[in-house]
Short mmCIF file of C-alpha atoms in Angstrom, two decimals:
data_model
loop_
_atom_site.label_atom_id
_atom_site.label_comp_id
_atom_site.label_asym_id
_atom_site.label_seq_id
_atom_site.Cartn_x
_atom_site.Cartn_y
_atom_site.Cartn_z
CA UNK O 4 113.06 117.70 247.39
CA UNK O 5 113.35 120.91 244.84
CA UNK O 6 115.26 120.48 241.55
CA UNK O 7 116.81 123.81 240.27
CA UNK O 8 117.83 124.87 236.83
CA UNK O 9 122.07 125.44 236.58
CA UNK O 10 121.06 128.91 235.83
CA UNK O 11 119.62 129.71 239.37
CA UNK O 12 122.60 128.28 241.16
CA UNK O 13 125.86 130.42 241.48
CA UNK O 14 128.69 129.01 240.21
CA UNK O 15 127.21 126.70 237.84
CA UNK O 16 127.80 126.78 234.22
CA UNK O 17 125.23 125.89 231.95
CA UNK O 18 127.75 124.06 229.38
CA UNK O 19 127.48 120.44 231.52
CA UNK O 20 124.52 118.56 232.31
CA UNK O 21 123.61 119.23 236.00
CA UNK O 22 120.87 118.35 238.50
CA UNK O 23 121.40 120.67 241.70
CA UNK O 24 119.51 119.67 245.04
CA UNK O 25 117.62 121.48 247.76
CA UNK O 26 120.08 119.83 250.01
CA UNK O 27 123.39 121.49 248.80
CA UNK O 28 124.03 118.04 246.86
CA UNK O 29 125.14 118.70 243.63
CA UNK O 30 124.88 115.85 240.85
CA UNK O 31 127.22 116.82 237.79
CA UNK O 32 127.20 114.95 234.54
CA UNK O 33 129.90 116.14 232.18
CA UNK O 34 129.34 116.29 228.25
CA UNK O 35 132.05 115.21 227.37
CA UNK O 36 132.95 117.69 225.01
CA UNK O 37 136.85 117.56 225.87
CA UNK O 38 139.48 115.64 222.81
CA UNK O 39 143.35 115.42 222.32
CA UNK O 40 145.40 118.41 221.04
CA UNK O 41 145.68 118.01 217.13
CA UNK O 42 149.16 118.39 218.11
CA UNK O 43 151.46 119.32 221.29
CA UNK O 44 151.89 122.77 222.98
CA UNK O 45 155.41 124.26 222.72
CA UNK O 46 157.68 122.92 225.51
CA UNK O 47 157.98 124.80 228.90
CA UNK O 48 160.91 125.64 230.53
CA UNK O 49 162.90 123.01 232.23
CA UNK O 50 160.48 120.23 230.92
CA UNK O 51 162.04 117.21 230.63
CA UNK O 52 162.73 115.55 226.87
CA UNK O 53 160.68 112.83 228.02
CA UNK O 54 157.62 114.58 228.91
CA UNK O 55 157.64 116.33 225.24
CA UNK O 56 158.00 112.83 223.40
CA UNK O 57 155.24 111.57 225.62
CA UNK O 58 152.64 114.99 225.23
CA UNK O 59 153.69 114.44 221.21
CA UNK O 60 152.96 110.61 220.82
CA UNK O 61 149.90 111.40 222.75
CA UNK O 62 148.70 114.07 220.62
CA UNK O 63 146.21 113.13 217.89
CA UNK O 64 149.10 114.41 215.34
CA UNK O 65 151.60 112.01 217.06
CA UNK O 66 148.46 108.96 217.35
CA UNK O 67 147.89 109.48 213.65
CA UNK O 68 151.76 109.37 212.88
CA UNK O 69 152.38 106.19 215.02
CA UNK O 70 149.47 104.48 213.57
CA UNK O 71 150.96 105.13 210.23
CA UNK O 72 154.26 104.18 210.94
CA UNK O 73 152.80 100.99 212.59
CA UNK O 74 150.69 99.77 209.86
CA UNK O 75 153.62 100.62 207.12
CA UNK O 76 155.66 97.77 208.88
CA UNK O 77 153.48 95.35 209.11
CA UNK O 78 151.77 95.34 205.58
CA UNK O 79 155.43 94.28 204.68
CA UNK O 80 155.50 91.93 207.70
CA UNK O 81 152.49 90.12 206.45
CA UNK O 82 152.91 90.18 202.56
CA UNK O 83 156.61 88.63 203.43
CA UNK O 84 154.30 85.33 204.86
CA UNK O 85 151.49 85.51 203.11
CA UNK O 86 152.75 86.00 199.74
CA UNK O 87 155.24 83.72 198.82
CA UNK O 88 153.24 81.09 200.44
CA UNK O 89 149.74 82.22 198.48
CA UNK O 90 151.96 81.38 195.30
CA UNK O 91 153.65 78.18 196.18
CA UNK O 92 150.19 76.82 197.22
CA UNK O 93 148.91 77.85 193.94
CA UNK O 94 151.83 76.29 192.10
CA UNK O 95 151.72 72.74 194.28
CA UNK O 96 147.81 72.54 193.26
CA UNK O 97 149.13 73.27 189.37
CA UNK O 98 151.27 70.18 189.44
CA UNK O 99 149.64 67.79 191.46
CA UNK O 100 146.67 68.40 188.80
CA UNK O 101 148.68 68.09 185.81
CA UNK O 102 149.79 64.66 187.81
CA UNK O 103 146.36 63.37 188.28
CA UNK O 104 146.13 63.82 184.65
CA UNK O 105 148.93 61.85 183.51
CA UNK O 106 147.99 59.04 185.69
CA UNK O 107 144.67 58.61 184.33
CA UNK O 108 145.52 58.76 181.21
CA UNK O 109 148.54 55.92 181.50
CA UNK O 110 145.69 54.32 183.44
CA UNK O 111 143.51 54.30 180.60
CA UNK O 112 145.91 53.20 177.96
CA UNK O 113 146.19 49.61 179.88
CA UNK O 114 142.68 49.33 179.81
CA UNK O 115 140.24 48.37 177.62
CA UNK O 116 137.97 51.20 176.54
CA UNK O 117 134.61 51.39 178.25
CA UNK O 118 135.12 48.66 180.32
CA UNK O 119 133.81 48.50 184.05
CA UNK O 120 137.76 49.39 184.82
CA UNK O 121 137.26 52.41 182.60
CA UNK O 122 134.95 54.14 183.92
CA UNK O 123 135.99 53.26 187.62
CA UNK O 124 139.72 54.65 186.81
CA UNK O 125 137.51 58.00 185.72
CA UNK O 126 135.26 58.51 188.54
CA UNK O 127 138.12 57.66 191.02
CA UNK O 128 140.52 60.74 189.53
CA UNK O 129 137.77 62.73 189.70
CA UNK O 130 137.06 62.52 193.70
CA UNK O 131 141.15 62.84 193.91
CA UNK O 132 140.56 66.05 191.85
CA UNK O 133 137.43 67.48 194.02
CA UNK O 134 139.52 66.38 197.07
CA UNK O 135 142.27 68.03 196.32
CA UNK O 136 140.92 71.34 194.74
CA UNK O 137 139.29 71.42 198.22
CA UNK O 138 142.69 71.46 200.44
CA UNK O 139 143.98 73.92 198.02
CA UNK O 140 141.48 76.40 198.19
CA UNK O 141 141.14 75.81 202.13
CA UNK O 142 144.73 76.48 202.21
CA UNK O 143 144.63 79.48 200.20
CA UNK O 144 145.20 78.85 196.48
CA UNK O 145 144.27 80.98 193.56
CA UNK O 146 143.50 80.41 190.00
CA UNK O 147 146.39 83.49 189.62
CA UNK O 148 148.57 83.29 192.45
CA UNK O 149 149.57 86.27 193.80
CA UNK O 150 146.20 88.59 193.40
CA UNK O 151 145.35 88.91 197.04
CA UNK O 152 148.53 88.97 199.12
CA UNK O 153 150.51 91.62 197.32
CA UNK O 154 151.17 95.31 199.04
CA UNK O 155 147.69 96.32 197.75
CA UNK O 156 145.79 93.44 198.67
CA UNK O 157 147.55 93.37 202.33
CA UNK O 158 147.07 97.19 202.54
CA UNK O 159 143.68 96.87 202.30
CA UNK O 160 143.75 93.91 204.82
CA UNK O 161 145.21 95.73 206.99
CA UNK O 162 143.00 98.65 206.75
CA UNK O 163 139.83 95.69 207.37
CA UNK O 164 141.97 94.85 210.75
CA UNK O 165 142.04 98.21 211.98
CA UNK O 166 138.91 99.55 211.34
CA UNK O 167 137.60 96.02 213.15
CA UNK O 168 135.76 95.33 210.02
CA UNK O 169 136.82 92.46 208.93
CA UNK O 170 133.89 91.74 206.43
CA UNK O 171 134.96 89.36 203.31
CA UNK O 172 138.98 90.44 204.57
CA UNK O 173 140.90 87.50 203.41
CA UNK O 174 142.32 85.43 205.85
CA UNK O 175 146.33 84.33 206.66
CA UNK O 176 146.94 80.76 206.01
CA UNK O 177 150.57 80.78 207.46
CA UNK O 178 150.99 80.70 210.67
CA UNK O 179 153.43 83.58 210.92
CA UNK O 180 150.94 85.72 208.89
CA UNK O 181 148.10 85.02 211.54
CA UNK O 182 150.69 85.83 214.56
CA UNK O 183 151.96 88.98 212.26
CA UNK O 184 148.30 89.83 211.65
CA UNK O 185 147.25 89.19 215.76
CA UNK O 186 150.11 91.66 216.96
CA UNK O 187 149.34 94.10 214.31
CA UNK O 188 145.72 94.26 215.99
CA UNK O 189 146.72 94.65 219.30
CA UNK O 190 147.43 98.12 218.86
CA UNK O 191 146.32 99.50 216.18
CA UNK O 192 142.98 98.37 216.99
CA UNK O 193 142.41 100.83 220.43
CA UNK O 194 144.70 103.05 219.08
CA UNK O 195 142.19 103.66 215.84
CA UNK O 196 139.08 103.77 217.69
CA UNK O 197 140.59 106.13 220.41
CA UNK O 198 142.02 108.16 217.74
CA UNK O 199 138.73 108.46 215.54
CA UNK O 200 136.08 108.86 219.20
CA UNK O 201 138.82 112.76 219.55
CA UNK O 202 138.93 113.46 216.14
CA UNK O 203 135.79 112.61 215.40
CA UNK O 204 134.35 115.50 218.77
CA UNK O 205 137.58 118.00 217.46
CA UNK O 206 135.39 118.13 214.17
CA UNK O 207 132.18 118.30 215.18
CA UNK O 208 132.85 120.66 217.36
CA UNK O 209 134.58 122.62 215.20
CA UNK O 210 131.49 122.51 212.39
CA UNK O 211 129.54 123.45 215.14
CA UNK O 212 131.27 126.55 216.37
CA UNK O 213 131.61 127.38 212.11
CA UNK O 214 127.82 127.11 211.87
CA UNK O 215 126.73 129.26 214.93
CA UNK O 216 129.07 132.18 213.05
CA UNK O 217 128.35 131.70 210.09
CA UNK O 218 124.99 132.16 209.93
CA UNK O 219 125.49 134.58 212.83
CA UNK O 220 127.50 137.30 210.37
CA UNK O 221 124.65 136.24 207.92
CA UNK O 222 122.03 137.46 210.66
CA UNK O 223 119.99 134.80 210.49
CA UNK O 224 116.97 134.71 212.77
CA UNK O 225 117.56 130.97 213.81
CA UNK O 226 121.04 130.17 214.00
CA UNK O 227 122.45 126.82 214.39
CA UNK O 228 122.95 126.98 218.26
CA UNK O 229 121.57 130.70 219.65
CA UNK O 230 117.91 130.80 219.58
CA UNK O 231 117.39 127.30 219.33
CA UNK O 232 116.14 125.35 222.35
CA UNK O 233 118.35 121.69 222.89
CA UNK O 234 115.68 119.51 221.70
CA UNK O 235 115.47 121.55 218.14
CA UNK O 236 119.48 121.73 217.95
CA UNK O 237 120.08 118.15 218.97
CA UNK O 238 117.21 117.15 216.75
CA UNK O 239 118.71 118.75 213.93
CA UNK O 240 122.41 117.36 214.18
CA UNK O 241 121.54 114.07 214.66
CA UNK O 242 118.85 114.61 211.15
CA UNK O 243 121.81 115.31 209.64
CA UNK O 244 124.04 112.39 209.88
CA UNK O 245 121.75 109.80 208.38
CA UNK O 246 121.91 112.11 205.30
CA UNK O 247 125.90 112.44 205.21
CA UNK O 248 125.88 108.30 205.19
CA UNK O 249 123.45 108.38 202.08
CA UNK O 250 125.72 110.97 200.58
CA UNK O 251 128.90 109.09 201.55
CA UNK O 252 127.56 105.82 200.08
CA UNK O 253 126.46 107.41 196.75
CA UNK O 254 129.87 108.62 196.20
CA UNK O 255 131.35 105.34 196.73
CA UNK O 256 128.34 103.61 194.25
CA UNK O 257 129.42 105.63 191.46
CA UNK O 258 132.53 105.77 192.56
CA UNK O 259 133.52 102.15 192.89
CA UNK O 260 130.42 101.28 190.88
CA UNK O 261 129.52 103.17 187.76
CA UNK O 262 133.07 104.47 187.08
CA UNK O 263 134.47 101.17 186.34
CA UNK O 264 131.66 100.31 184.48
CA UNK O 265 129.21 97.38 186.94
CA UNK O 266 125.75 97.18 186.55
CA UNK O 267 123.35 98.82 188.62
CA UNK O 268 122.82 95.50 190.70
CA UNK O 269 126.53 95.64 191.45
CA UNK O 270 127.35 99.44 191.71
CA UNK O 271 124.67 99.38 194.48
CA UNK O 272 126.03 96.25 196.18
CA UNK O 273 130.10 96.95 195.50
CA UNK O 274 131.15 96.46 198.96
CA UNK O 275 130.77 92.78 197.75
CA UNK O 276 132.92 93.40 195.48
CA UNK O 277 135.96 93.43 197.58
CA UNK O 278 135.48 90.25 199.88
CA UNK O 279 137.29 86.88 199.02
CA UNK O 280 134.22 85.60 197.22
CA UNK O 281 133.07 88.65 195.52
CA UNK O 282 135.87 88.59 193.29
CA UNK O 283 139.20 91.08 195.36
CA UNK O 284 141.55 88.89 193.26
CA UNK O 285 140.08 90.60 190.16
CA UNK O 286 140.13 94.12 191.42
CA UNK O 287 143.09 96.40 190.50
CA UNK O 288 145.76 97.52 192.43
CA UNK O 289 144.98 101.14 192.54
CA UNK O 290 141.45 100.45 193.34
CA UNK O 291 142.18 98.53 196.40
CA UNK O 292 144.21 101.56 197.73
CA UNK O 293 141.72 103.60 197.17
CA UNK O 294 138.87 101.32 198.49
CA UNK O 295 140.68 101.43 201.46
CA UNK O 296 140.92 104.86 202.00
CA UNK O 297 137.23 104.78 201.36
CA UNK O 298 136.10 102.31 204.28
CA UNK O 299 138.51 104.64 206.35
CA UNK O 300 136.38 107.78 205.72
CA UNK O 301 133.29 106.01 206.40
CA UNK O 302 134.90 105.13 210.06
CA UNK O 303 135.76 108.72 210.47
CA UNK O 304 131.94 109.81 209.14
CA UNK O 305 130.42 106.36 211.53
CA UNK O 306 132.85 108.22 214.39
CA UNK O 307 131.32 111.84 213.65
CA UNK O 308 127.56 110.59 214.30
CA UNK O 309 128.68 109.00 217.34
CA UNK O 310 130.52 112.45 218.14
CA UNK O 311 127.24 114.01 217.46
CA UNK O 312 125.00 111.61 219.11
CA UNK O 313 127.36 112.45 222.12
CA UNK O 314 126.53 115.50 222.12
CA UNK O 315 122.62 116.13 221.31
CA UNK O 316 121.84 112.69 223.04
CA UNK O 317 120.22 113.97 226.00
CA UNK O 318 117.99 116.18 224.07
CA UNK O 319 117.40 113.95 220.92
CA UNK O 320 116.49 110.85 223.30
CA UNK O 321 114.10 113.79 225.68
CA UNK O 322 112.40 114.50 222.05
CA UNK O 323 111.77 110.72 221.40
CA UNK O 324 110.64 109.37 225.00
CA UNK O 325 107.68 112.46 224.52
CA UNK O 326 106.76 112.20 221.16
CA UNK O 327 106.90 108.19 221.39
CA UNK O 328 106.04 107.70 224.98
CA UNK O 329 108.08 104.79 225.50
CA UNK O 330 109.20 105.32 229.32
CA UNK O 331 106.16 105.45 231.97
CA UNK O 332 107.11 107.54 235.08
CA UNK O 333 106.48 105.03 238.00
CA UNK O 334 108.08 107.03 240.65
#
């Protein structure tokens, strides 16, 4: 059986994968390459109004919008559980402490000092105190009530649940704030990562198609895609991308780091900052917005390598197998 190049076979364009047979069979793998209008194509004539709502909501314009929308309402939805009930946990613990107080000390007026009773009375407030710091904290109460649940602290939450993060994200106590917090990820969830796998190609694409004329009006002898074989282009994109994450994270380091003033041990590590037992309660508002928007663009730049890998795949994994060896051709 003969294998032919695309270019050798009529009617074959060379922009897909294909593997064309002596026999007439034609195997054809498709790239891929194909995303979502950034938004809709005017409407035709004598289209219905339904068909232009639909080609608009599906449109990554209209996904991005919706997505929006949906998260707005339910960051309210949630803080309206989660809230109130973060603070009235934090105010029962208050006051059943300053109770276990008063009782030990009327207990230890009645009692002679240093007796056996003395010290028992001490030791037994104490496990009522461990005990019950333990069912406040596992029911979610703060030394200042009110630092995590508020619109920044669900915002960011709810930014965790989308992305399918989820790493130090505090969690609902209430049972309405769970359910809120379940629906919320229903959609936005496949909705996100569908939106991010088209805009993610739309961009690369688009970088792509910049490159190849740029440094085509600059006449340069080895553009970005002419003159290059796949192996050297695909090679090259996918080098790329481990730099952009290096980048990305040292703008968040001295970003989120330096700026306000950490360490070097905790600018480096200030993702940890903003998990439940990193310390979130003492990060400002502001901060967590823009935190946020920060683990957002590094789903977007995560999406773009994935986009890329897409793409240069077949030639970047043909340049490892030979350089590494790591298949052995049995047939």
């Amino acid at each position: 059986m003969e294998n032919k190049k695309p270019s050798e076979v009529d009617g074959i364009d060379d922009t897909t994968n294909k593997l064309v047979q002596a026999d007439n069979q034609i195997l054809v793998t498709q790239s891929g390459n194909v995303w979502l209008r950034f938004y809709p194509l005017p409407k035709l004539p004598g289209e219905s109004i339904r068909s232009v709502l639909l080609r608009c909501m599906l449109s990554q314009l209209g996904l991005f919008s919706v997505l929006i929308l949906w998260s707005t309402v339910w960051v309210f939805v949630i803080q309206t559980f989660e809230g109130p009930n973060e603070i009235k946990v934090s105010r029962t613990f208050e006051d059943e402490q300053n109770q276990i107080v008063i009782e030990l000390a009327t207990e230890l007026r009645q009692i002679e000092p240093l007796s056996p009773k003395w010290k028992h009375a001490i030791e037994k407030r104490i496990n009522d105190e461990m005990f019950l710091t333990m069912q406040a904290v596992s029911q979610g109460a703060r030394i200042h009530p009110g630092q995590y649940w508020d619109l920044s602290g669900t915002f960011l939450f709810v930014v965790y649940v989308m992305t399918a993060l989820g790493f130090g994200a505090p969690v609902p106590q209430t049972l309405w704030g769970r359910s809120a917090a379940l629906i919320y990820a229903i959609f936005a969830i496949p909705t996100h990562i569908y939106l991010m796998l088209n805009t993610s190609m739309c961009f690369v694409v688009q970088v792509e198609r910049y490159m190849a004329r740029l440094r085509s009006k600059l006449r340069d002898k080895r553009p970005f895609v002419l003159g290059k074989t796949p192996v050297q282009n695909g090679s090259g994109a996918c080098r790329s991308m481990p730099l952009a994450a290096a980048l990305y994270y040292t703008t968040g380091v001295a970003a989120f780091g330096f700026a306000r003033g950490n360490t070097y041990a905790d600018a480096l590590m200030f993702p940890i900052e903003f998990t439940t037992s990193g310390g979130l309660d003492q990060v400002n508002g502001h901060v967590r917005i823009l935190y946020a928007f920060y683990v957002e663009g590094a789903m977007v730049l995560l999406s773009c390598g994935l986009a890329t890998l897409r793409r240069h795949s077949g030639a970047a994994l043909t340049c490892m197998t030979e350089k590494y060896r790591l298949f052995n051709g049995g047939y």
